[in-house]
Amino acid sequence: MTYLRKSWYALPNLLRFVVRRLFVGALLCLGITFVSFALTQVVPGDPVSANLGDRAASDPEIVAAFRARYGLDQPIPQQYALYLERLVHGDLGESQQTHRPVTTDLSQYLPATIELASAAMILALVIGISLGVLAAIARDRWPDQIIRVISLAGVSVPTFWLALVTFYVFFFKLGIAPGVGRLNPGGKAPPSITNMFTIDALLAGQWATFGIALSHIVLPAAVLAIYTIGSITRFTRAAMLESLSQDYVRAARAKGLPTRTVILRHALRPALAAIVTVAGMAFGRMLSGTVLVESVFSWPGIGQYAYKSALALDLRAIMGVSLVVAVIYILVNMAVDLIYAFIDPRIRLG
C-alpha cells in the first residue's frame, strides 16, 4: 500500500487528475445504468405490447418468445446483472425496435447529433463572445441595450416554436434554405469515415457534397444555437465587466497599450474561465436535448432515436442512450477542467 501511494504521488499532476476523473466517471456511469434501468422498470406500459402490437401481444407463444429473446422473462436483478456483464464486453444489447445491436444504432445516429451540436456550438461561441465583448465595451450605451435585449430573447424563445417558424419562413416562404434531412433527396452520402457528412465529404474531396451537407446543417444549427448564444453573451458581458474593472487592466491602459490588446489579452483571457464553463454545459445540453430540432428538420440523430425508443419502451436502447450521454458529459467536464489549467496556469490539477 505504501508503494502504491508513493507511485501515485510520483505521477504528474495532469495524469493523476485524468486517472482520478476517469475512475469517478466510471462510478458515475455505473450509477447512471442503475438509475436508467430502474426507471425503465417503473414506467407505465408494457414493452411487449409497445413493440408487438395488441394483436400479436394476445398470442401467449409470441409473447413468450419475445420475452425470452430480450431476457424479459428473467428476474429483474438478473436482467441488470446480465446487462452489466455484457456492458463490460462492450455489448449494449439488441434494440427491440430496429432488431440491431444498440452499438450499431448509436454509431449511426450519434455522429449526426455530434455534427449538429458542434456546428451550433461554433456559432454560439463566435457570436456569443463577440456580442458579449461588444456589450461590455459599450456598457449602458445603445449597443449594450440592444445586445441585452437580443440575449434575453435568445434564452426566452422556445426552441421548438423557433424551429417551426424558421423552417416555415426560410424554406416554404423564402425558399433560401434546403429541405429536411442531411442531404438533398436522393443524394449520395460521402464515404463513411466518421459518419459526419461535412467532415467525410472534406476528407474524400467531394466539395459539392460538402456544400450540400453544410447548407443543410446551417438552419438547424442556428436554431439550436440561439439559446446558447443568449447565455454566452450574458456570461461574457458579466465576466468582461469584472475583468475591465481590475487594476491590471487599468495599468495596461495607463501604459498606453492599444485598446485591442487590452481587451483581448488582458481582459478577455481571464474572463474565458466563466465562458468555458457555460460552453461546456451548453455542449452537453445540446447533445442530449436535440430531439425537438431533430424532429422539425428530420435530422436522423440520437435525439430522434431516444424519442422513438421511449415510445416503444425499448429498454436496451434507452439505457444505451443514457450511458452515452453520461459519458459525453463526463468527458466534456474533464475537457473544461483541462482548458481551465491552460487558460489560468495558477489552477493546479492534482
CSV table of C-alpha atoms in Angstrom, one decimal:
chain,number,residue,atom,x,y,z
A,1,MET,CA,0.0,0.0,0.0
A,2,THR,CA,2.8,2.4,0.8
A,3,TYR,CA,4.5,1.6,-2.5
A,4,LEU,CA,1.2,2.4,-4.4
A,5,ARG,CA,0.8,5.6,-2.5
A,6,LYS,CA,4.3,6.7,-3.4
A,7,SER,CA,3.8,5.7,-7.0
A,8,TRP,CA,0.6,7.7,-7.2
A,9,TYR,CA,2.2,10.9,-5.9
A,10,ALA,CA,5.1,10.4,-8.3
A,11,LEU,CA,2.8,10.7,-11.3
A,12,PRO,CA,2.5,14.2,-12.9
A,13,ASN,CA,-0.4,16.3,-11.7
A,14,LEU,CA,-2.2,16.1,-15.0
A,15,LEU,CA,-2.0,12.4,-15.3
A,16,ARG,CA,-3.3,12.0,-11.7
A,17,PHE,CA,-6.1,14.3,-12.5
A,18,VAL,CA,-7.1,12.3,-15.6
A,19,VAL,CA,-6.9,8.9,-13.8
A,20,ARG,CA,-9.0,10.2,-10.9
A,21,ARG,CA,-11.6,11.7,-13.1
A,22,LEU,CA,-11.9,8.6,-15.2
A,23,PHE,CA,-12.3,6.5,-12.1
A,24,VAL,CA,-15.0,8.8,-10.8
A,25,GLY,CA,-16.6,8.8,-14.2
A,26,ALA,CA,-16.8,5.0,-14.3
A,27,LEU,CA,-18.6,5.1,-11.0
A,28,LEU,CA,-21.0,7.7,-12.3
A,29,CYS,CA,-21.7,5.6,-15.4
A,30,LEU,CA,-22.4,2.6,-13.2
A,31,GLY,CA,-24.9,4.8,-11.2
A,32,ILE,CA,-26.5,6.0,-14.5
A,33,THR,CA,-27.0,2.4,-15.7
A,34,PHE,CA,-28.7,1.6,-12.4
A,35,VAL,CA,-31.0,4.7,-12.4
A,36,SER,CA,-31.9,4.3,-16.1
A,37,PHE,CA,-32.6,0.6,-15.6
A,38,ALA,CA,-34.8,1.3,-12.5
A,39,LEU,CA,-36.7,3.9,-14.4
A,40,THR,CA,-37.4,1.6,-17.3
A,41,GLN,CA,-38.9,-0.8,-14.8
A,42,VAL,CA,-41.3,1.6,-13.2
A,43,VAL,CA,-42.6,3.5,-16.2
A,44,PRO,CA,-46.2,2.6,-17.2
A,45,GLY,CA,-46.7,0.4,-20.2
A,46,ASP,CA,-45.6,-3.0,-21.4
A,47,PRO,CA,-42.7,-3.2,-23.9
A,48,VAL,CA,-44.3,-6.3,-25.3
A,49,SER,CA,-47.4,-4.5,-26.4
A,50,ALA,CA,-45.5,-1.4,-27.5
A,51,ASN,CA,-43.3,-3.5,-29.9
A,52,LEU,CA,-45.6,-6.3,-31.0
A,53,GLY,CA,-49.0,-4.5,-31.1
A,54,ASP,CA,-52.2,-5.6,-29.4
A,55,ARG,CA,-52.9,-8.5,-31.8
A,56,ALA,CA,-49.5,-10.2,-31.5
A,57,ALA,CA,-49.4,-9.4,-27.8
A,58,SER,CA,-52.6,-11.5,-27.3
A,59,ASP,CA,-50.8,-14.7,-28.5
A,60,PRO,CA,-49.0,-16.3,-25.5
A,61,GLU,CA,-46.5,-18.1,-27.7
A,62,ILE,CA,-45.4,-14.9,-29.4
A,63,VAL,CA,-45.2,-13.1,-26.1
A,64,ALA,CA,-43.1,-15.8,-24.5
A,65,ALA,CA,-40.7,-15.9,-27.5
A,66,PHE,CA,-40.3,-12.1,-27.4
A,67,ARG,CA,-39.6,-12.1,-23.6
A,68,ALA,CA,-37.2,-14.9,-23.9
A,69,ARG,CA,-35.3,-13.2,-26.8
A,70,TYR,CA,-34.8,-10.0,-24.9
A,71,GLY,CA,-34.4,-11.5,-21.4
A,72,LEU,CA,-37.6,-10.0,-20.1
A,73,ASP,CA,-38.6,-13.4,-18.6
A,74,GLN,CA,-35.8,-13.3,-16.1
A,75,PRO,CA,-35.9,-11.7,-12.6
A,76,ILE,CA,-35.2,-8.0,-12.6
A,77,PRO,CA,-31.9,-8.3,-10.6
A,78,GLN,CA,-30.7,-11.0,-13.0
A,79,GLN,CA,-31.6,-8.8,-16.0
A,80,TYR,CA,-29.5,-5.9,-14.6
A,81,ALA,CA,-26.6,-8.3,-13.8
A,82,LEU,CA,-26.7,-9.7,-17.3
A,83,TYR,CA,-26.7,-6.2,-18.7
A,84,LEU,CA,-23.6,-5.2,-16.7
A,85,GLU,CA,-21.8,-8.4,-17.8
A,86,ARG,CA,-22.5,-7.6,-21.4
A,87,LEU,CA,-21.6,-4.0,-20.9
A,88,VAL,CA,-18.1,-4.9,-19.7
A,89,HIS,CA,-17.6,-6.5,-23.1
A,90,GLY,CA,-18.9,-3.5,-25.0
A,91,ASP,CA,-22.3,-5.1,-25.7
A,92,LEU,CA,-25.3,-2.8,-25.1
A,93,GLY,CA,-27.8,-5.4,-26.1
A,94,GLU,CA,-30.2,-5.6,-29.1
A,95,SER,CA,-32.7,-2.9,-29.8
A,96,GLN,CA,-36.3,-4.1,-29.8
A,97,GLN,CA,-37.4,-1.6,-32.4
A,98,THR,CA,-34.6,-1.9,-35.0
A,99,HIS,CA,-33.6,-5.5,-34.2
A,100,ARG,CA,-29.9,-4.4,-34.4
A,101,PRO,CA,-27.2,-4.1,-31.8
A,102,VAL,CA,-27.6,-0.8,-29.9
A,103,THR,CA,-24.0,0.0,-30.5
A,104,THR,CA,-24.7,-0.2,-34.3
A,105,ASP,CA,-27.6,2.2,-33.9
A,106,LEU,CA,-25.6,4.6,-31.8
A,107,SER,CA,-22.7,4.6,-34.3
A,108,GLN,CA,-25.2,5.6,-36.9
A,109,TYR,CA,-27.2,8.3,-35.1
A,110,LEU,CA,-24.7,9.8,-32.6
A,111,PRO,CA,-22.3,11.3,-35.3
A,112,ALA,CA,-25.2,13.2,-36.8
A,113,THR,CA,-26.0,14.7,-33.4
A,114,ILE,CA,-22.4,15.5,-32.7
A,115,GLU,CA,-22.1,17.2,-36.1
A,116,LEU,CA,-25.2,19.3,-35.5
A,117,ALA,CA,-24.2,20.2,-31.9
A,118,SER,CA,-20.6,21.0,-32.9
A,119,ALA,CA,-21.8,23.4,-35.7
A,120,ALA,CA,-24.2,25.0,-33.2
A,121,MET,CA,-21.5,25.4,-30.6
A,122,ILE,CA,-19.1,27.1,-33.0
A,123,LEU,CA,-21.9,29.5,-34.0
A,124,ALA,CA,-22.7,30.2,-30.4
A,125,LEU,CA,-19.1,30.8,-29.3
A,126,VAL,CA,-18.3,33.1,-32.2
A,127,ILE,CA,-21.5,35.2,-32.0
A,128,GLY,CA,-22.0,35.0,-28.2
A,129,ILE,CA,-18.4,36.0,-27.3
A,130,SER,CA,-18.4,38.8,-29.9
A,131,LEU,CA,-21.7,40.2,-28.7
A,132,GLY,CA,-20.7,39.9,-25.0
A,133,VAL,CA,-17.4,41.7,-25.5
A,134,LEU,CA,-19.1,44.5,-27.5
A,135,ALA,CA,-21.8,44.9,-24.9
A,136,ALA,CA,-19.1,45.2,-22.1
A,137,ILE,CA,-17.1,47.8,-24.0
A,138,ALA,CA,-20.3,49.8,-24.7
A,139,ARG,CA,-21.7,49.4,-21.2
A,140,ASP,CA,-25.1,51.2,-20.7
A,141,ARG,CA,-25.0,52.7,-24.2
A,142,TRP,CA,-27.3,51.8,-27.1
A,143,PRO,CA,-25.3,48.8,-28.4
A,144,ASP,CA,-25.3,47.3,-24.9
A,145,GLN,CA,-29.0,47.8,-24.6
A,146,ILE,CA,-29.8,46.2,-28.0
A,147,ILE,CA,-27.5,43.2,-27.3
A,148,ARG,CA,-29.0,42.7,-23.8
A,149,VAL,CA,-32.5,42.5,-25.4
A,150,ILE,CA,-31.3,40.1,-28.1
A,151,SER,CA,-29.6,37.8,-25.4
A,152,LEU,CA,-32.8,37.9,-23.3
A,153,ALA,CA,-34.9,37.0,-26.3
A,154,GLY,CA,-32.5,34.1,-27.1
A,155,VAL,CA,-32.9,32.4,-23.8
A,156,SER,CA,-36.6,33.1,-23.7
A,157,VAL,CA,-37.9,31.8,-27.1
A,158,PRO,CA,-39.0,28.2,-27.1
A,159,THR,CA,-36.7,26.1,-29.3
A,160,PHE,CA,-39.5,24.0,-30.9
A,161,TRP,CA,-41.5,27.1,-31.8
A,162,LEU,CA,-38.4,28.8,-33.2
A,163,ALA,CA,-37.6,25.7,-35.3
A,164,LEU,CA,-41.0,25.6,-36.8
A,165,VAL,CA,-41.1,29.4,-37.6
A,166,THR,CA,-37.6,29.4,-39.1
A,167,PHE,CA,-38.3,26.3,-41.2
A,168,TYR,CA,-41.6,27.8,-42.5
A,169,VAL,CA,-40.1,31.2,-43.3
A,170,PHE,CA,-36.7,30.2,-44.8
A,171,PHE,CA,-37.9,27.0,-46.6
A,172,PHE,CA,-41.6,27.5,-47.6
A,173,LYS,CA,-41.8,31.2,-47.9
A,174,LEU,CA,-38.4,32.4,-49.0
A,175,GLY,CA,-37.0,29.2,-50.5
A,176,ILE,CA,-33.5,30.0,-49.5
A,177,ALA,CA,-33.0,27.1,-47.2
A,178,PRO,CA,-32.8,23.4,-48.3
A,179,GLY,CA,-35.3,20.8,-47.2
A,180,VAL,CA,-35.1,18.5,-44.3
A,181,GLY,CA,-32.5,15.8,-43.7
A,182,ARG,CA,-28.7,15.9,-44.0
A,183,LEU,CA,-28.6,15.8,-47.8
A,184,ASN,CA,-30.9,16.5,-50.8
A,185,PRO,CA,-33.5,13.8,-51.6
A,186,GLY,CA,-31.7,11.0,-53.5
A,187,GLY,CA,-28.3,12.5,-52.6
A,188,LYS,CA,-25.4,10.1,-52.1
A,189,ALA,CA,-23.6,10.2,-48.8
A,190,PRO,CA,-19.8,10.5,-48.8
A,191,PRO,CA,-17.7,7.5,-47.9
A,192,SER,CA,-18.3,6.7,-44.3
A,193,ILE,CA,-15.3,7.6,-42.1
A,194,THR,CA,-16.7,9.5,-39.2
A,195,ASN,CA,-20.4,9.4,-40.3
A,196,MET,CA,-20.3,13.2,-40.1
A,197,PHE,CA,-21.2,14.2,-43.7
A,198,THR,CA,-19.4,17.5,-43.7
A,199,ILE,CA,-16.1,16.0,-42.4
A,200,ASP,CA,-16.4,12.9,-44.5
A,201,ALA,CA,-17.0,14.9,-47.7
A,202,LEU,CA,-13.9,17.1,-46.9
A,203,LEU,CA,-11.8,14.0,-46.3
A,204,ALA,CA,-13.0,12.5,-49.6
A,205,GLY,CA,-12.5,15.7,-51.5
A,206,GLN,CA,-16.2,15.8,-52.5
A,207,TRP,CA,-16.7,19.5,-52.4
A,208,ALA,CA,-20.2,19.5,-53.9
A,209,THR,CA,-21.4,17.1,-51.3
A,210,PHE,CA,-19.7,19.2,-48.6
A,211,GLY,CA,-21.5,22.3,-49.8
A,212,ILE,CA,-24.9,20.5,-49.8
A,213,ALA,CA,-24.3,19.0,-46.3
A,214,LEU,CA,-23.2,22.4,-45.0
A,215,SER,CA,-26.3,24.1,-46.4
A,216,HIS,CA,-28.5,21.5,-44.7
A,217,ILE,CA,-26.8,22.0,-41.3
A,218,VAL,CA,-26.8,25.8,-41.1
A,219,LEU,CA,-30.5,26.4,-40.3
A,220,PRO,CA,-30.9,23.6,-37.6
A,221,ALA,CA,-27.6,24.5,-36.1
A,222,ALA,CA,-28.6,28.2,-35.9
A,223,VAL,CA,-31.9,27.3,-34.2
A,224,LEU,CA,-30.1,25.0,-31.8
A,225,ALA,CA,-27.5,27.7,-31.0
A,226,ILE,CA,-30.0,30.6,-30.3
A,227,TYR,CA,-30.4,29.7,-26.6
A,228,THR,CA,-26.7,29.2,-26.1
A,229,ILE,CA,-25.9,32.4,-27.8
A,230,GLY,CA,-28.0,34.3,-25.3
A,231,SER,CA,-26.4,32.5,-22.4
A,232,ILE,CA,-22.8,33.0,-23.6
A,233,THR,CA,-23.5,36.7,-24.4
A,234,ARG,CA,-24.8,37.4,-20.9
A,235,PHE,CA,-22.0,35.5,-19.2
A,236,THR,CA,-19.3,37.1,-21.4
A,237,ARG,CA,-20.6,40.5,-20.7
A,238,ALA,CA,-20.6,40.0,-17.0
A,239,ALA,CA,-17.2,38.4,-17.0
A,240,MET,CA,-15.7,41.1,-19.2
A,241,LEU,CA,-17.2,43.9,-17.0
A,242,GLU,CA,-15.5,42.3,-14.0
A,243,SER,CA,-12.2,42.0,-15.8
A,244,LEU,CA,-12.3,45.6,-17.1
A,245,SER,CA,-12.7,46.8,-13.5
A,246,GLN,CA,-9.5,45.1,-12.4
A,247,ASP,CA,-6.3,47.1,-11.6
A,248,TYR,CA,-4.1,45.2,-14.1
A,249,VAL,CA,-6.5,46.3,-16.9
A,250,ARG,CA,-6.2,49.9,-15.7
A,251,ALA,CA,-2.4,49.5,-15.6
A,252,ALA,CA,-2.4,48.2,-19.2
A,253,ARG,CA,-4.3,51.2,-20.4
A,254,ALA,CA,-2.1,53.6,-18.4
A,255,LYS,CA,0.9,52.1,-20.2
A,256,GLY,CA,-0.6,53.2,-23.5
A,257,LEU,CA,-1.3,49.7,-24.9
A,258,PRO,CA,-3.6,49.5,-27.8
A,259,THR,CA,-7.3,49.1,-26.9
A,260,ARG,CA,-7.4,45.8,-28.9
A,261,THR,CA,-4.5,44.4,-26.9
A,262,VAL,CA,-6.1,45.5,-23.6
A,263,ILE,CA,-9.4,43.9,-24.5
A,264,LEU,CA,-8.2,40.6,-26.0
A,265,ARG,CA,-5.1,39.9,-23.9
A,266,HIS,CA,-5.7,41.5,-20.5
A,267,ALA,CA,-9.5,41.4,-20.2
A,268,LEU,CA,-10.9,38.6,-22.3
A,269,ARG,CA,-8.4,35.9,-21.3
A,270,PRO,CA,-9.3,36.0,-17.5
A,271,ALA,CA,-13.0,36.0,-18.5
A,272,LEU,CA,-12.7,32.9,-20.5
A,273,ALA,CA,-12.9,30.7,-17.4
A,274,ALA,CA,-16.6,31.5,-16.9
A,275,ILE,CA,-17.2,31.3,-20.6
A,276,VAL,CA,-15.7,27.9,-20.9
A,277,THR,CA,-17.9,26.7,-18.0
A,278,VAL,CA,-21.1,27.8,-19.8
A,279,ALA,CA,-19.9,26.5,-23.1
A,280,GLY,CA,-19.1,23.0,-21.6
A,281,MET,CA,-22.5,22.7,-20.0
A,282,ALA,CA,-24.2,24.0,-23.2
A,283,PHE,CA,-22.5,21.5,-25.4
A,284,GLY,CA,-23.6,18.6,-23.2
A,285,ARG,CA,-27.1,20.1,-23.2
A,286,MET,CA,-27.1,20.3,-27.0
A,287,LEU,CA,-26.1,16.7,-27.4
A,288,SER,CA,-28.8,15.5,-25.1
A,289,GLY,CA,-31.5,17.9,-26.0
A,290,THR,CA,-31.7,18.0,-29.8
A,291,VAL,CA,-34.8,16.0,-30.1
A,292,LEU,CA,-37.1,19.0,-30.8
A,293,VAL,CA,-34.8,20.4,-33.5
A,294,GLU,CA,-34.1,17.0,-35.0
A,295,SER,CA,-37.9,16.3,-35.2
A,296,VAL,CA,-38.7,19.5,-37.1
A,297,PHE,CA,-35.8,19.2,-39.5
A,298,SER,CA,-35.9,15.4,-39.8
A,299,TRP,CA,-32.3,15.1,-38.6
A,300,PRO,CA,-31.5,11.5,-38.0
A,301,GLY,CA,-29.7,12.0,-34.7
A,302,ILE,CA,-29.6,10.5,-31.3
A,303,GLY,CA,-32.5,12.7,-30.1
A,304,GLN,CA,-34.9,11.1,-32.5
A,305,TYR,CA,-33.6,7.7,-31.7
A,306,ALA,CA,-34.1,8.2,-28.0
A,307,TYR,CA,-37.6,9.6,-28.6
A,308,LYS,CA,-38.7,6.6,-30.7
A,309,SER,CA,-37.0,4.2,-28.2
A,310,ALA,CA,-39.0,5.8,-25.4
A,311,LEU,CA,-42.3,5.5,-27.3
A,312,ALA,CA,-41.5,1.8,-28.0
A,313,LEU,CA,-40.3,1.2,-24.4
A,314,ASP,CA,-37.1,-0.1,-25.9
A,315,LEU,CA,-35.2,-0.7,-22.7
A,316,ARG,CA,-31.8,-1.5,-24.1
A,317,ALA,CA,-31.8,1.5,-26.4
A,318,ILE,CA,-32.9,3.8,-23.7
A,319,MET,CA,-30.2,2.6,-21.4
A,320,GLY,CA,-27.6,2.8,-24.2
A,321,VAL,CA,-28.5,6.4,-25.0
A,322,SER,CA,-28.4,7.4,-21.3
A,323,LEU,CA,-25.0,5.8,-20.9
A,324,VAL,CA,-23.6,7.5,-24.0
A,325,VAL,CA,-24.9,10.9,-22.9
A,326,ALA,CA,-23.4,10.4,-19.4
A,327,VAL,CA,-20.0,9.5,-20.9
A,328,ILE,CA,-20.2,12.7,-23.1
A,329,TYR,CA,-21.0,14.9,-20.1
A,330,ILE,CA,-18.1,13.4,-18.1
A,331,LEU,CA,-15.6,13.9,-21.0
A,332,VAL,CA,-16.8,17.4,-21.6
A,333,ASN,CA,-16.4,18.3,-17.9
A,334,MET,CA,-12.9,16.9,-17.9
A,335,ALA,CA,-12.1,18.8,-21.0
A,336,VAL,CA,-13.4,22.0,-19.4
A,337,ASP,CA,-11.1,21.5,-16.3
A,338,LEU,CA,-8.1,20.9,-18.6
A,339,ILE,CA,-8.9,24.1,-20.5
A,340,TYR,CA,-9.1,25.9,-17.2
A,341,ALA,CA,-5.5,24.9,-16.5
A,342,PHE,CA,-4.4,26.1,-19.9
A,343,ILE,CA,-6.2,29.5,-19.6
A,344,ASP,CA,-5.0,30.1,-16.0
A,345,PRO,CA,-1.7,28.4,-15.0
A,346,ARG,CA,-2.5,29.3,-11.4
A,347,ILE,CA,-5.0,26.5,-11.3
A,348,ARG,CA,-3.4,23.2,-10.2
A,349,LEU,CA,-4.7,19.8,-11.3
A,350,GLY,CA,-3.7,17.3,-8.7
